[in-house]
Short mmCIF file of C-alpha atoms in Angstrom, two decimals:
data_model
loop_
_atom_site.label_atom_id
_atom_site.label_comp_id
_atom_site.label_asym_id
_atom_site.label_seq_id
_atom_site.Cartn_x
_atom_site.Cartn_y
_atom_site.Cartn_z
CA MET A 1 20.41 -21.09 0.84
CA LYS A 2 18.27 -19.18 -1.66
CA ASN A 3 15.24 -19.16 0.68
CA GLY A 4 17.48 -18.11 3.57
CA LEU A 5 18.80 -15.17 1.54
CA LEU A 6 15.27 -14.11 0.60
CA ALA A 7 14.14 -14.35 4.21
CA ALA A 8 17.12 -12.27 5.34
CA LEU A 9 16.39 -9.60 2.71
CA ALA A 10 12.74 -9.54 3.69
CA LEU A 11 13.70 -9.14 7.34
CA LEU A 12 16.00 -6.24 6.48
CA ALA A 13 13.20 -4.58 4.51
CA THR A 14 10.74 -4.79 7.40
CA PRO A 15 10.23 -1.48 9.22
CA PRO A 16 10.78 -1.24 12.94
CA ALA A 17 7.43 -1.51 14.72
CA ALA A 18 7.99 1.75 16.59
CA ASN A 19 8.34 3.64 13.30
CA ALA A 20 5.10 2.18 11.95
CA GLN A 21 3.33 2.91 15.22
CA THR A 22 4.55 6.50 15.14
CA LEU A 23 3.43 7.06 11.56
CA GLY A 24 0.02 5.37 11.74
CA PRO A 25 -1.78 4.11 8.66
CA THR A 26 -2.04 7.46 6.86
CA GLY A 27 1.67 8.13 7.40
CA ILE A 28 2.59 4.63 6.22
CA ALA A 29 0.46 5.13 3.09
CA ALA A 30 2.21 8.45 2.40
CA ALA A 31 5.63 6.80 2.77
CA ILE A 32 4.60 4.05 0.36
CA LEU A 33 3.32 6.55 -2.19
CA GLN A 34 6.45 8.69 -1.91
CA ALA A 35 8.46 5.54 -2.63
CA TYR A 36 6.17 4.71 -5.57
CA THR A 37 6.78 8.13 -7.14
CA ALA A 38 10.53 7.53 -6.76
CA ARG A 39 10.16 3.93 -8.03
CA ASP A 40 12.05 2.85 -4.91
CA VAL A 41 11.28 -0.84 -4.39
CA ALA A 42 13.33 -1.10 -1.18
CA ALA A 43 11.48 1.83 0.39
CA ILE A 44 8.11 0.29 -0.46
CA ALA A 45 9.33 -3.09 0.83
CA ALA A 46 10.20 -1.45 4.15
CA HIS A 47 6.46 -1.02 4.70
CA THR A 48 5.14 -4.32 3.39
CA ASN A 49 3.11 -6.81 5.34
CA GLU A 50 4.23 -10.36 6.08
CA THR A 51 2.20 -11.74 3.17
CA ASN A 52 4.13 -9.68 0.61
CA ALA A 53 7.63 -9.97 2.12
CA ASP A 54 8.74 -12.75 -0.23
CA PHE A 55 7.45 -10.86 -3.28
CA PHE A 56 9.42 -7.74 -2.34
CA ALA A 57 12.53 -9.77 -1.54
CA ALA A 58 12.27 -11.28 -5.04
CA LEU A 59 11.87 -7.79 -6.56
CA ILE A 60 14.94 -6.53 -4.72
CA THR A 61 17.05 -9.49 -5.86
CA GLY A 62 15.85 -9.23 -9.47
CA GLN A 63 13.83 -12.44 -9.42
CA GLU A 64 10.56 -10.57 -10.06
CA ASP A 65 9.85 -8.04 -12.79
CA PRO A 66 9.36 -4.45 -11.48
CA ALA A 67 6.41 -4.19 -13.90
CA GLU A 68 4.54 -6.37 -11.40
CA LEU A 69 4.66 -3.39 -9.04
CA PHE A 70 4.85 -0.37 -11.32
CA GLY A 71 2.84 -1.53 -14.35
CA GLY A 72 -0.87 -1.26 -15.06
CA SER A 73 -3.30 1.30 -13.72
CA ARG A 74 -2.35 0.63 -10.09
CA GLY A 75 1.32 1.29 -10.81
CA ALA A 76 0.42 4.39 -12.84
CA ALA A 77 -1.67 5.70 -9.95
CA GLY A 78 1.18 5.12 -7.48
CA THR A 79 3.96 6.58 -9.64
CA GLY A 80 1.74 9.52 -10.62
CA TRP A 81 0.56 10.34 -7.10
CA ASN A 82 -0.17 14.08 -6.75
CA GLY A 83 0.50 14.23 -3.00
CA LYS A 84 -3.15 14.21 -1.96
CA MET A 85 -4.91 11.47 -0.02
CA LEU A 86 -7.86 10.99 2.24
CA PRO A 87 -7.65 9.92 5.89
CA ALA A 88 -7.44 6.25 6.73
CA ARG A 89 -10.71 4.46 7.29
CA PHE A 90 -11.18 0.93 8.57
CA ASN A 91 -13.29 -1.83 7.04
CA GLY A 92 -14.83 -4.77 8.84
CA ARG A 93 -11.95 -7.06 7.84
CA GLY A 94 -9.33 -5.16 9.83
CA HIS A 95 -7.85 -3.28 6.86
CA ALA A 96 -6.88 0.37 6.83
CA ILE A 97 -8.00 2.00 3.55
CA VAL A 98 -6.28 5.21 2.35
CA PRO A 99 -7.61 6.63 -0.96
CA PHE A 100 -5.08 8.55 -3.03
CA ALA A 101 -6.39 8.53 -6.63
CA ILE A 102 -9.53 8.04 -8.71
CA GLU A 103 -10.13 5.32 -11.29
CA ALA A 104 -11.24 7.61 -14.12
CA GLU A 105 -12.35 6.56 -17.60
CA THR A 106 -9.03 7.62 -19.13
CA GLY A 107 -6.84 6.13 -16.37
CA PRO A 108 -5.88 7.10 -12.84
CA ALA A 109 -6.63 10.69 -11.85
CA GLY A 110 -5.49 12.53 -8.78
CA LEU A 111 -7.73 13.37 -5.87
CA GLY A 112 -9.12 16.84 -6.39
CA SER A 113 -9.25 16.36 -10.18
CA GLY A 114 -13.05 16.23 -10.20
CA ALA A 115 -12.98 12.92 -12.09
CA ALA A 116 -15.79 10.44 -11.54
CA GLY A 117 -14.99 6.88 -10.55
CA ARG A 118 -13.98 4.65 -7.70
CA TYR A 119 -11.20 5.56 -5.34
CA MET A 120 -7.85 3.86 -5.71
CA ALA A 121 -6.54 3.20 -2.23
CA ILE A 122 -3.55 1.85 -0.38
CA VAL A 123 -4.74 -1.12 1.66
CA LEU A 124 -2.83 -1.86 4.86
CA THR A 125 -3.08 -4.84 7.19
CA LEU A 126 -1.79 -6.00 10.52
CA ASP A 127 0.04 -9.35 10.42
CA GLY A 128 -1.66 -10.73 13.50
CA PRO A 129 -3.80 -9.85 16.50
CA GLN A 130 -0.81 -8.62 18.52
CA ASP A 131 0.70 -6.61 15.65
CA THR A 132 0.45 -2.82 15.87
CA SER A 133 2.43 -1.95 12.74
CA TRP A 134 0.52 -1.51 9.49
CA GLY A 135 1.91 -3.21 6.39
CA PHE A 136 1.26 -2.65 2.68
CA GLU A 137 -1.11 -5.22 1.21
CA ASP A 138 -2.14 -3.80 -2.16
CA ILE A 139 -3.69 -0.97 -4.13
CA ASN A 140 -7.42 -1.67 -4.45
CA TYR A 141 -10.48 0.00 -5.92
CA ILE A 142 -13.04 1.24 -3.39
CA ARG A 143 -16.47 2.65 -4.18
CA ARG A 144 -16.81 6.13 -2.72
CA GLY A 145 -19.94 5.19 -0.80
CA ASP A 146 -18.19 2.18 0.73
CA TYR A 147 -15.31 4.39 1.89
CA ALA A 148 -17.76 6.93 3.34
CA GLY A 149 -19.43 4.14 5.33
CA MET A 150 -16.21 2.82 6.86
CA ALA A 151 -15.20 3.47 10.45
CA THR A 152 -13.00 6.49 11.09
CA THR A 153 -11.29 4.78 14.03
CA ARG A 154 -10.10 1.23 14.54
#
């Protein structure tokens, strides 16, 4: 019963494919970051990938601590997003990478701050070869040179 409830919640939190296709990876990243700034777990969950669906279902039902999502430097970068981000780029593993902050010495800094450091980026994935809707995987650190060398189209 408990697993069935979690699966149902995860299914309800999954965005319609047409919406994700309309937004594209940069739009999906913006929606995730807007939800981060509002600390809206359900809105973030609506854009998660299949791998993270159970985690978000557990957050929504109170079985996971919100600090898992909003704590640490990644959570601080998401909740403190200044509205700026770079265009999506694509790595060789099929991920869309959307930088939105900088890992500065004193903590996350917004794009345009002039801070040195790696980019902090929303990482999106497709759940399978036939999937066309991007889903939230994680916030990762990306060296600026690595981002610059990534493909601009999928």
